[in-house]
XYZ file of C-alpha atoms in Angstrom:
683
model
C -12.328 19.709 -20.227
C -10.647 18.686 -23.485
C -7.298 19.959 -22.249
C -7.620 18.066 -18.955
C -8.479 14.888 -20.848
C -5.493 15.207 -23.147
C -3.228 15.979 -20.219
C -4.294 12.826 -18.394
C -3.764 10.790 -21.542
C -0.336 12.343 -22.021
C 0.643 11.227 -18.508
C -0.146 7.680 -19.523
C 1.884 7.978 -22.692
C -1.135 7.694 -24.983
C -0.213 10.930 -26.692
C 3.272 12.215 -27.387
C 4.113 15.916 -27.642
C 5.457 17.340 -30.882
C 7.600 20.432 -31.422
C 4.999 22.957 -30.243
C 2.161 22.302 -32.558
C 0.077 20.040 -30.333
C -0.387 16.324 -29.789
C -0.060 13.395 -32.111
C -1.403 9.856 -32.077
C 0.862 7.211 -30.572
C 0.835 3.437 -31.247
C 0.462 2.734 -27.502
C -3.224 3.655 -27.873
C -3.723 0.249 -29.474
C -1.497 -1.546 -26.970
C -3.236 -3.891 -24.583
C -2.668 -3.872 -20.854
C -0.788 -6.495 -18.891
C -2.983 -8.919 -16.966
C -2.535 -8.907 -13.198
C -1.950 -12.246 -11.508
C -1.740 -10.936 -7.955
C -1.034 -7.897 -5.803
C 0.750 -7.878 -2.457
C -0.519 -4.647 -0.917
C -2.863 -3.425 1.799
C -3.249 0.185 2.919
C -3.496 -0.327 6.648
C -3.201 3.383 7.436
C -6.727 4.055 6.112
C -9.188 4.321 8.982
C -11.776 1.523 8.698
C -10.192 0.582 5.383
C -10.949 -3.157 5.722
C -14.491 -4.408 5.037
C -16.206 -7.760 4.659
C -18.936 -7.996 2.044
C -22.327 -9.207 3.351
C -21.867 -12.440 1.350
C -19.126 -13.356 3.854
C -16.664 -14.410 1.135
C -15.130 -11.197 -0.214
C -12.841 -8.752 1.529
C -12.847 -5.150 0.299
C -9.930 -2.863 1.095
C -7.861 -0.009 -0.316
C -4.527 -0.543 -2.057
C -3.039 2.748 -3.171
C -5.388 4.407 -5.652
C -7.460 1.263 -6.181
C -10.152 -0.654 -4.350
C -9.440 -4.380 -4.072
C -12.091 -7.092 -3.893
C -10.541 -10.361 -2.732
C -12.235 -13.740 -2.596
C -11.228 -15.361 0.694
C -11.737 -18.888 -0.687
C -10.103 -18.710 -4.132
C -7.684 -15.818 -3.361
C -8.857 -14.163 -6.614
C -8.411 -10.386 -6.669
C -10.405 -7.793 -8.617
C -9.368 -4.142 -8.759
C -11.673 -1.149 -9.112
C -9.748 1.556 -10.933
C -10.899 5.166 -11.112
C -9.093 7.224 -8.480
C -6.051 9.206 -9.550
C -4.585 9.493 -6.058
C -4.626 7.478 -2.820
C -7.920 6.173 -1.462
C -8.581 7.735 1.955
C -12.085 6.440 2.787
C -14.079 3.289 2.065
C -17.547 1.903 2.809
C -19.948 -0.869 1.683
C -23.707 -0.431 1.548
C -25.670 -2.569 4.055
C -27.109 -4.816 1.332
C -23.725 -5.068 -0.417
C -24.780 -3.834 -3.863
C -22.554 -0.736 -3.755
C -19.101 0.344 -2.610
C -18.149 3.962 -1.964
C -14.604 5.320 -1.857
C -13.056 8.748 -1.451
C -9.566 9.995 -2.170
C -7.009 12.558 -1.056
C -5.656 15.001 -3.629
C -3.389 18.045 -3.867
C -4.101 21.388 -2.233
C -6.370 23.564 -4.305
C -8.083 20.621 -6.024
C -11.359 18.817 -5.414
C -11.288 15.266 -4.060
C -13.368 12.619 -5.835
C -15.961 10.321 -4.289
C -16.818 7.252 -6.389
C -19.790 4.914 -6.003
C -19.119 1.453 -7.474
C -21.581 -1.165 -8.654
C -20.440 -4.290 -6.815
C -21.968 -6.861 -9.171
C -20.776 -5.208 -12.381
C -17.432 -4.203 -10.823
C -17.626 -0.793 -12.475
C -18.179 2.849 -11.588
C -21.807 3.813 -11.002
C -21.465 7.510 -10.142
C -18.927 10.033 -8.887
C -18.826 13.577 -7.593
C -16.281 16.189 -6.543
C -17.659 18.358 -3.747
C -14.906 18.227 -1.108
C -11.620 20.085 -1.027
C -8.299 18.221 -0.817
C -9.467 15.152 1.132
C -12.445 12.907 1.736
C -12.196 11.960 5.397
C -14.957 9.362 5.539
C -17.895 7.953 3.589
C -20.944 6.061 4.828
C -24.197 4.761 3.343
C -27.454 5.168 5.233
C -29.101 1.970 6.413
C -31.465 1.768 3.430
C -28.659 2.573 0.974
C -30.587 5.509 -0.440
C -28.065 8.169 0.551
C -24.294 8.364 0.776
C -22.841 10.680 3.413
C -19.341 11.976 2.744
C -17.191 13.997 5.110
C -14.481 16.410 4.011
C -11.120 16.909 5.692
C -9.714 19.885 7.561
C -9.490 22.025 4.436
C -13.148 21.375 3.673
C -15.191 20.855 6.829
C -18.418 19.946 5.020
C -20.858 17.051 5.157
C -22.514 16.171 1.842
C -25.558 13.919 1.473
C -25.671 12.369 -2.003
C -28.852 10.899 -3.443
C -27.662 7.576 -4.883
C -30.797 6.830 -6.895
C -31.026 10.249 -8.564
C -27.226 10.690 -8.698
C -27.412 14.232 -7.373
C -26.568 16.018 -4.098
C -29.483 16.268 -1.698
C -28.055 18.625 0.904
C -24.945 19.555 2.827
C -23.729 21.684 5.684
C -20.551 22.788 7.388
C -19.461 21.282 10.699
C -19.376 23.849 13.450
C -17.292 23.700 16.595
C -14.547 21.287 15.636
C -13.244 18.885 13.031
C -15.120 15.641 12.423
C -13.318 12.531 11.150
C -15.775 9.664 11.674
C -19.261 8.817 10.419
C -21.375 5.988 11.833
C -24.793 5.159 10.410
C -27.805 4.168 12.456
C -28.841 0.517 12.254
C -32.612 0.996 12.439
C -33.430 4.616 11.641
C -32.578 5.188 7.989
C -32.223 8.967 8.178
C -29.869 9.182 11.169
C -26.100 9.072 11.545
C -23.439 10.222 14.015
C -20.257 12.219 13.386
C -17.367 12.677 15.794
C -13.789 13.895 15.972
C -12.279 16.937 17.630
C -14.652 18.945 19.748
C -18.115 17.408 19.605
C -20.090 14.236 18.998
C -23.146 15.079 16.931
C -26.330 13.247 15.976
C -27.724 14.094 12.524
C -30.978 13.490 10.701
C -31.529 13.783 6.951
C -34.731 15.622 6.020
C -35.348 14.707 2.357
C -38.521 16.819 2.079
C -36.813 20.031 3.082
C -33.431 18.948 1.654
C -31.735 19.782 4.936
C -29.521 18.252 7.575
C -30.496 18.715 11.181
C -27.904 18.147 13.877
C -27.668 18.211 17.651
C -24.638 17.785 19.913
C -24.395 14.955 22.412
C -23.834 16.550 25.797
C -20.730 15.134 27.475
C -20.385 17.695 30.284
C -16.914 18.746 31.355
C -15.149 15.949 29.500
C -13.050 17.028 26.508
C -12.001 14.226 24.223
C -10.691 13.549 20.713
C -12.803 10.736 19.267
C -11.101 8.011 17.211
C -14.007 5.642 16.529
C -17.797 5.388 16.879
C -20.149 2.394 16.930
C -23.925 2.189 17.506
C -25.754 -0.761 19.046
C -28.302 -2.774 17.063
C -31.336 -0.820 18.284
C -29.746 2.651 17.946
C -30.240 3.176 21.660
C -26.634 3.843 22.633
C -23.448 4.988 20.951
C -19.914 4.028 22.046
C -16.946 6.282 21.266
C -13.252 5.425 21.636
C -10.937 8.311 22.531
C -7.269 9.141 22.267
C -7.192 9.326 26.071
C -7.684 5.569 26.235
C -11.266 5.495 27.533
C -14.720 4.803 26.086
C -17.672 7.216 26.130
C -21.185 5.790 26.186
C -24.163 8.011 25.335
C -27.924 7.535 24.944
C -29.106 8.790 21.535
C -32.834 9.270 22.240
C -33.719 8.821 18.582
C -37.461 9.255 18.135
C -39.587 8.856 15.039
C -40.668 12.484 15.214
C -39.035 15.044 12.967
C -37.510 16.921 15.893
C -34.338 15.503 17.448
C -34.338 14.940 21.187
C -31.182 15.856 23.044
C -28.788 12.878 23.371
C -26.956 12.639 26.659
C -23.809 10.926 27.920
C -24.265 7.964 30.247
C -20.640 7.695 31.292
C -16.974 7.742 30.378
C -15.306 4.422 31.221
C -11.773 3.149 31.681
C -10.450 -0.326 32.418
C -10.721 -1.850 35.835
C -7.072 -1.882 37.003
C -5.286 -5.059 37.850
C -4.883 -5.707 41.568
C -1.502 -4.756 43.002
C -0.336 -6.517 46.200
C -3.825 -7.581 47.072
C -5.276 -4.084 46.738
C -7.309 -2.472 43.996
C -6.219 0.893 42.658
C -8.665 3.774 43.028
C -8.044 5.011 39.494
C -8.950 3.348 36.211
C -6.439 2.148 33.637
C -6.379 3.725 30.174
C -5.680 1.895 26.933
C -2.132 2.670 25.808
C -2.102 4.632 22.567
C -5.817 5.373 22.847
C -8.871 3.395 21.779
C -8.498 3.241 17.986
C -11.344 0.932 17.025
C -14.454 -0.602 18.532
C -16.510 -3.608 17.476
C -19.807 -4.289 19.255
C -20.635 -7.973 19.719
C -23.535 -8.159 22.135
C -25.075 -5.751 24.577
C -22.282 -4.181 26.636
C -19.722 -6.662 25.181
C -17.223 -5.038 22.858
C -13.905 -5.652 21.119
C -11.446 -2.852 21.830
C -8.482 -2.171 19.522
C -5.809 0.091 20.999
C -2.921 2.150 19.705
C -0.293 -0.190 21.144
C -1.749 -3.185 19.278
C -3.811 -4.501 22.184
C -7.063 -6.237 21.208
C -9.387 -7.059 24.083
C -12.752 -8.705 24.513
C -14.277 -6.530 27.221
C -17.538 -5.725 28.923
C -18.818 -2.446 30.328
C -20.302 -3.255 33.698
C -21.280 -0.540 36.181
C -22.028 -3.273 38.726
C -18.280 -3.860 39.090
C -17.681 -0.256 40.172
C -16.147 -0.258 43.678
C -18.315 1.073 46.494
C -15.946 3.940 47.296
C -16.249 5.119 43.672
C -20.028 5.208 43.790
C -19.966 7.814 46.522
C -17.851 10.136 44.366
C -18.668 12.028 41.199
C -16.094 10.635 38.790
C -15.502 11.962 35.288
C -13.977 8.623 34.218
C -15.270 5.450 35.882
C -13.291 2.167 35.895
C -16.029 -0.117 34.563
C -14.469 -1.953 31.600
C -13.810 -5.536 32.560
C -11.392 -7.482 30.326
C -12.298 -11.094 29.485
C -9.656 -11.984 26.865
C -6.638 -10.184 25.519
C -4.336 -10.352 22.500
C -1.846 -8.178 20.661
C -1.224 -7.503 16.957
C 2.016 -5.505 17.499
C 0.802 -2.294 15.817
C -1.910 0.353 15.996
C -5.321 -1.082 15.138
C -7.064 0.759 12.285
C -9.840 -1.685 11.269
C -11.839 -4.483 12.873
C -14.583 -6.566 11.261
C -16.569 -9.649 12.232
C -15.561 -12.700 10.181
C -17.537 -15.941 10.099
C -19.021 -16.853 13.487
C -16.103 -17.033 15.865
C -13.478 -14.810 14.254
C -12.613 -11.166 13.755
C -10.181 -9.627 11.264
C -7.920 -6.841 12.478
C -6.093 -4.411 10.182
C -3.070 -2.516 11.500
C -1.096 0.543 10.546
C 1.808 -1.751 9.553
C -0.315 -3.016 6.626
C -1.065 -6.383 8.201
C -4.319 -8.294 8.626
C -4.682 -10.671 11.588
C -7.333 -13.274 12.267
C -8.351 -13.632 15.923
C -10.536 -16.459 17.202
C -12.933 -15.101 19.804
C -13.240 -18.300 21.818
C -9.545 -18.443 22.755
C -8.088 -15.266 21.171
C -5.636 -17.282 19.132
C -4.023 -14.869 16.644
C -2.926 -15.713 13.117
C -1.314 -13.428 10.514
C -3.233 -13.556 7.230
C -1.886 -10.697 5.097
C 1.304 -8.699 5.274
C 3.177 -6.365 2.934
C 5.838 -3.684 2.960
C 4.971 -0.413 4.674
C 7.460 1.780 2.817
C 9.302 2.013 -0.497
C 10.747 -1.173 -2.003
C 14.187 -0.550 -3.482
C 15.001 -3.829 -5.195
C 13.754 -7.333 -5.963
C 15.470 -10.499 -7.153
C 14.717 -14.095 -8.130
C 17.056 -16.986 -7.333
C 18.690 -18.381 -10.459
C 16.573 -21.043 -12.134
C 13.870 -20.763 -9.446
C 10.572 -19.009 -10.102
C 8.448 -20.077 -7.168
C 9.955 -17.494 -4.780
C 11.463 -14.012 -4.939
C 12.883 -11.503 -2.461
C 12.302 -7.778 -1.952
C 14.414 -5.169 -0.169
C 12.935 -2.296 1.820
C 13.407 -0.204 4.919
C 14.404 -2.319 7.940
C 13.881 -5.695 6.282
C 14.198 -8.212 3.457
C 11.167 -10.367 2.697
C 10.901 -13.589 0.740
C 7.578 -14.281 -0.996
C 5.928 -17.288 -2.577
C 4.855 -16.182 -6.028
C 1.755 -18.328 -6.587
C 0.114 -17.607 -3.217
C 1.637 -14.151 -2.551
C 2.399 -15.271 1.019
C 5.400 -14.144 3.025
C 7.792 -17.025 3.679
C 10.648 -15.259 5.449
C 11.379 -11.851 6.954
C 14.925 -10.748 7.723
C 15.056 -7.610 9.857
C 17.940 -5.246 10.532
C 16.424 -2.440 12.634
C 17.125 1.203 11.746
C 18.875 0.388 8.453
C 17.757 0.331 4.825
C 18.477 -2.477 2.380
C 19.044 -0.864 -1.020
C 19.976 -3.850 -3.191
C 20.066 -7.634 -3.091
C 21.129 -10.650 -5.103
C 21.170 -14.447 -4.837
C 24.224 -16.658 -5.197
C 24.370 -19.400 -7.834
C 22.730 -22.060 -5.680
C 20.046 -19.674 -4.437
C 20.748 -20.533 -0.810
C 22.220 -17.164 0.206
C 20.713 -13.685 -0.039
C 23.464 -11.097 -0.484
C 22.303 -7.619 0.512
C 23.611 -4.033 0.541
C 22.780 -1.697 3.445
C 23.025 2.012 4.103
C 25.367 1.516 7.070
C 28.127 0.562 4.633
C 27.823 -3.167 5.331
C 27.284 -6.114 2.974
C 25.358 -8.916 4.661
C 24.690 -12.473 3.576
C 21.677 -14.360 4.938
C 20.596 -17.951 4.639
C 17.426 -18.433 2.605
C 16.538 -21.246 4.975
C 15.719 -19.450 8.218
C 17.316 -16.061 7.553
C 20.454 -16.702 9.627
C 23.311 -14.216 9.158
C 26.065 -16.099 7.310
C 28.589 -13.300 6.860
C 28.960 -9.539 7.087
C 31.531 -7.330 5.359
C 31.689 -4.408 7.767
C 32.779 -1.028 6.403
C 32.567 -2.381 2.865
C 32.163 1.243 1.738
C 32.875 4.481 3.606
C 29.191 5.391 3.287
C 26.096 3.457 2.254
C 26.227 0.537 -0.177
C 23.793 1.270 -3.011
C 24.189 -1.659 -5.445
C 25.427 -5.226 -5.425
C 25.840 -8.119 -7.865
C 27.697 -11.432 -8.128
C 29.230 -13.393 -10.986
C 27.494 -16.526 -12.207
C 30.344 -18.732 -10.896
C 30.153 -17.163 -7.388
C 33.813 -16.169 -7.503
C 33.592 -12.368 -7.461
C 31.219 -10.016 -5.704
C 30.861 -6.417 -6.914
C 29.451 -3.595 -4.801
C 28.819 0.083 -5.438
C 28.500 2.910 -2.945
C 27.093 6.406 -2.768
C 30.703 7.670 -2.851
C 30.996 6.520 -6.474
C 33.379 3.637 -5.787
C 32.985 0.144 -7.205
C 34.648 -2.557 -5.128
C 35.410 -6.149 -6.126
C 35.471 -8.884 -3.475
C 36.622 -12.481 -3.463
C 33.367 -14.228 -2.594
C 34.978 -17.664 -2.277
C 37.330 -16.678 0.541
C 36.068 -16.962 4.095
C 36.953 -13.340 4.858
C 35.555 -11.974 1.545
C 38.899 -10.415 0.651
C 38.905 -7.079 -1.167
C 40.431 -7.521 -4.627
C 40.273 -4.012 -6.072
C 38.700 -0.571 -5.762
C 37.526 1.108 -8.976
C 37.408 4.890 -8.621
C 36.045 6.505 -11.760
C 32.518 7.660 -10.938
C 31.852 10.975 -9.219
C 28.328 10.250 -8.105
C 26.407 7.474 -6.341
C 26.314 4.093 -8.065
C 22.723 3.322 -9.117
C 23.142 -0.177 -10.569
C 25.666 -2.946 -11.231
C 25.395 -5.940 -13.538
C 27.816 -8.622 -14.672
C 27.726 -9.852 -18.276
C 26.486 -13.421 -18.918
C 30.053 -14.632 -19.576
C 31.407 -12.953 -16.388
C 33.983 -11.005 -18.405
C 32.475 -7.530 -18.106
C 30.849 -5.430 -15.421
C 28.757 -2.352 -16.117
C 28.129 0.320 -13.517
C 25.734 3.255 -13.841
C 25.899 6.408 -11.794
C 23.964 9.578 -11.073
C 26.948 11.536 -12.440
C 25.735 10.876 -15.996
C 28.124 8.066 -16.944
C 28.070 4.311 -17.357
C 31.416 2.503 -17.257
C 32.254 -0.925 -18.667
C 34.861 -2.717 -16.562
C 37.015 -5.708 -17.419
C 36.415 -8.259 -14.652
C 39.678 -10.077 -15.361
C 42.141 -7.230 -14.772
C 39.748 -4.725 -13.113
C 40.393 -1.957 -15.621
C 38.045 0.397 -17.367
C 37.293 -0.550 -20.971
C 35.263 2.535 -21.910
C 32.699 5.001 -20.561
C 29.282 5.874 -21.941
C 27.973 9.336 -21.177
C 24.802 11.336 -21.633
C 22.829 14.304 -20.407
C 21.060 12.213 -17.790
C 21.321 10.496 -14.432
C 21.550 6.810 -15.283
C 19.258 4.790 -13.013
C 19.524 1.206 -14.308
C 21.351 -1.028 -16.801
C 20.806 -4.505 -18.184
C 22.824 -6.854 -20.413
C 21.051 -8.790 -23.140
C 21.476 -12.584 -22.768
C 23.929 -12.739 -25.678
C 26.144 -10.170 -23.968
C 26.591 -8.112 -27.151
C 24.546 -5.108 -26.064
C 23.532 -3.348 -22.885
C 20.431 -1.249 -22.240
C 20.404 1.866 -20.049
C 17.712 4.239 -18.808
C 17.567 7.318 -16.639
C 16.218 10.776 -15.953
C 16.141 11.820 -19.619
C 13.317 9.263 -20.109
C 15.216 7.568 -22.945
C 16.211 3.926 -23.431
C 19.664 3.553 -24.998
C 21.137 0.501 -26.772
C 24.963 0.348 -26.404
C 27.438 -1.970 -28.107
C 29.558 -3.927 -25.624
C 32.410 -4.178 -28.106
C 33.272 -0.462 -28.291
C 30.631 1.394 -26.258
C 29.026 3.039 -29.270
C 25.393 4.128 -29.152
C 23.401 1.862 -31.457
C 19.881 3.139 -30.799
C 17.868 5.427 -28.573
C 14.091 5.511 -28.036
C 11.815 7.484 -25.750
C 10.677 5.330 -22.854
C 8.342 7.777 -21.111
C 6.810 11.169 -21.752
C 6.855 12.600 -18.231
C 8.684 10.398 -15.726
C 12.200 9.209 -14.999
C 12.857 5.584 -15.972
C 13.932 3.861 -12.757
C 14.247 0.215 -13.781
C 15.007 -1.891 -16.840
C 15.530 -5.629 -17.295
C 15.762 -7.967 -20.292
C 13.877 -11.265 -20.554
C 15.839 -14.505 -20.385
C 15.233 -15.233 -24.085
C 16.270 -11.707 -25.095
C 13.086 -10.960 -27.051
C 11.573 -8.434 -24.668
C 12.531 -6.027 -21.910
C 10.608 -4.386 -19.099
C 10.762 -0.815 -17.791
C 9.285 1.006 -14.793
C 9.089 4.757 -14.362
C 8.057 7.666 -12.152
C 4.765 8.040 -14.032
C 3.567 4.817 -12.293
C 3.579 2.827 -15.553
C 5.118 -0.538 -16.413
C 5.929 -1.205 -20.070
C 6.859 -4.396 -21.860
C 8.930 -3.700 -24.983
C 9.884 -5.702 -28.028
C 13.680 -5.663 -28.006
C 14.270 -5.659 -31.768
C 11.461 -3.288 -32.778
C 11.873 -1.053 -29.694
C 8.106 -0.529 -29.334
C 5.750 -1.062 -26.402
C 3.730 -4.255 -26.742
C 2.048 -4.229 -23.308
C 1.704 -1.739 -20.486
C 0.462 -1.786 -16.881
C -1.220 1.026 -14.948
C -1.916 -0.702 -11.632
C 0.791 1.007 -9.543
C -0.090 4.046 -7.447
C 3.509 5.233 -6.960
C 6.779 5.364 -8.942
C 7.953 1.917 -10.052
C 11.354 1.269 -8.491
C 12.353 -2.196 -9.749
C 11.210 -4.992 -12.053
C 12.149 -8.578 -12.908
C 11.237 -11.510 -15.148
C 10.562 -14.848 -13.499
C 13.157 -17.388 -14.710
C 10.438 -19.688 -16.086
C 9.109 -16.888 -18.308
C 5.548 -17.068 -16.949
C 5.401 -13.963 -14.769
C 6.683 -10.402 -14.404
C 7.131 -8.754 -10.999
C 7.290 -5.021 -10.335
C 7.575 -3.053 -7.079
C 6.925 0.589 -6.267
C 7.667 3.377 -3.821
C 4.458 2.808 -1.830
C 5.469 -0.748 -0.909
C 3.211 -2.511 -3.415
C 4.261 -5.687 -5.242
C 2.398 -6.557 -8.448
C 2.739 -9.893 -10.231
C 1.781 -9.774 -13.908
C 1.053 -12.615 -16.280
C 3.614 -12.879 -19.049
C 1.672 -12.458 -22.323
C 2.440 -15.503 -24.459
C 0.781 -13.978 -27.546
C 2.991 -10.896 -27.522
C 4.328 -10.241 -30.978
C 4.671 -7.403 -33.447
C 2.523 -7.342 -36.542
C 4.439 -4.713 -38.444
C 7.366 -2.345 -38.167
C 5.158 0.639 -37.297
C 4.302 -0.741 -33.872
C 0.849 -2.141 -34.582
C -0.359 -5.217 -32.749
C -2.300 -8.177 -33.943
């Protein structure tokens, strides 16, 4: 236990290893954390990962390895931190006093389930009884027990006594793999599980500390269940399938200790649309399967499909054609559609919001608001779905910033964390971006070897330098006077372009690196250009005659560089986890400090006043450093993936970092940051 504790602390940089003798105390133990201003992230891939608290004002959802509580009125966000890996399951107790979350971990390890106290915003209890993954969690109606379901490597159901903080009972699931749990709304001891194979009704017997289960008979039908919902009186259960139909079954829940056999009422598909005045004999399935169900009133449901379709529908056996009633059908066309909308991606979550609205979460990490009366759809939350490779602020503008990711560039409003503009280039990856002097053009580098310029106002393509590099363009920057544009490619070439000319004329090709270019930056006076490469070298170029001034080498893959505002020094970082100070005059190494204990340093940037610099690394940490003392003065642990880029807002009020899971975190710039002494202590 002591070793595991020290190992976790070492990953956070709290302890630093010595020669072989053990661990020593590090000044970062006294360093305070950065305060979070906002997070742009939503894990839409989590099944039923979006919840509304019973107070009607707070949304609860997973973001990486954290649980986010967001006030819908004030936009304030609170983060529950305790999981070490991604959150895979989430649930709120019926009365709203507790939140439960489960995680996915590495093979051979136990996955953690955490119960949170909602009012205190802190951990109440936790347990590790499932292997590799927690598939789903669910409170019973009275909130006394928490049911957790393990993944394929586990196959167990565990009933946890919340009040006594101990396991009550558990059992393995026979005859298939279950992925969903749905609690009963009236009977406290009952719940339903479903997935591959069977739909099963369970009852918790606290006196005997046992789980009793019975399969719901569905006859010859074989289905993979995606979602389950029970009606208000626990009379019927509705199950959405990957085949695009809905199964309805009668539960027959009695108050006696013995479970009566539940039975299927029917399997229903949509009533097909009339073709040439005739009605088709076969039902119509939901494309992509029925992914989520939300029960409104008796027989009236909201159906969320795999193709993004959201429908207000009703199951009505009265509408079954006469010729169908004379036949024994396995799937009956009885679902009548009243209203229809589309959210453009697979539906993973649906919740009732206010009186006339529902919120829909999708696999593309977006949250839509749909008004039930007219099915008007509005996008509320969006974020990147894959790794973010770069971010940039316009010069002298702090209210917006842009991020580069797979397929698209997005422009965000900093204060509200809302998306203002999305520029999409399908099937290509934007690896780097920069703004021109006026901030009206976004200059971007793409993996098809093209440099593209887009208008900030509307996202119109202004220019494209086709075949700018033989392979992908990996880095780009522009001089402060907008005269020269520099680009780097994965072939190791640095190319200089005349940005003022209409054709963006090529001025020179600099061939010195032997590996991909990882970063480019022009000095504040536009006289020098530094390029870093994975070949272990950084080269300082003269921007006036396009000649190499000197090279800086090391036993590392350099990932990022940054000039100080005075232009006298440049900072570098890379795979050796060290931060190096280099003199611009002659390329000599002035100083070197360890920036991380376990992870590659991927990003580094210096503040506009030159007093501090920011780093991001593979160990998920963000560190704010004092430039002169070379010590950490603040650190951030909110990311759940390697930090890929970072930036200071030009007004000096905020820091922005992005990571490989698509998350964007905005930090408050600490105004009271200062060093008390040379040994790294803080006041």
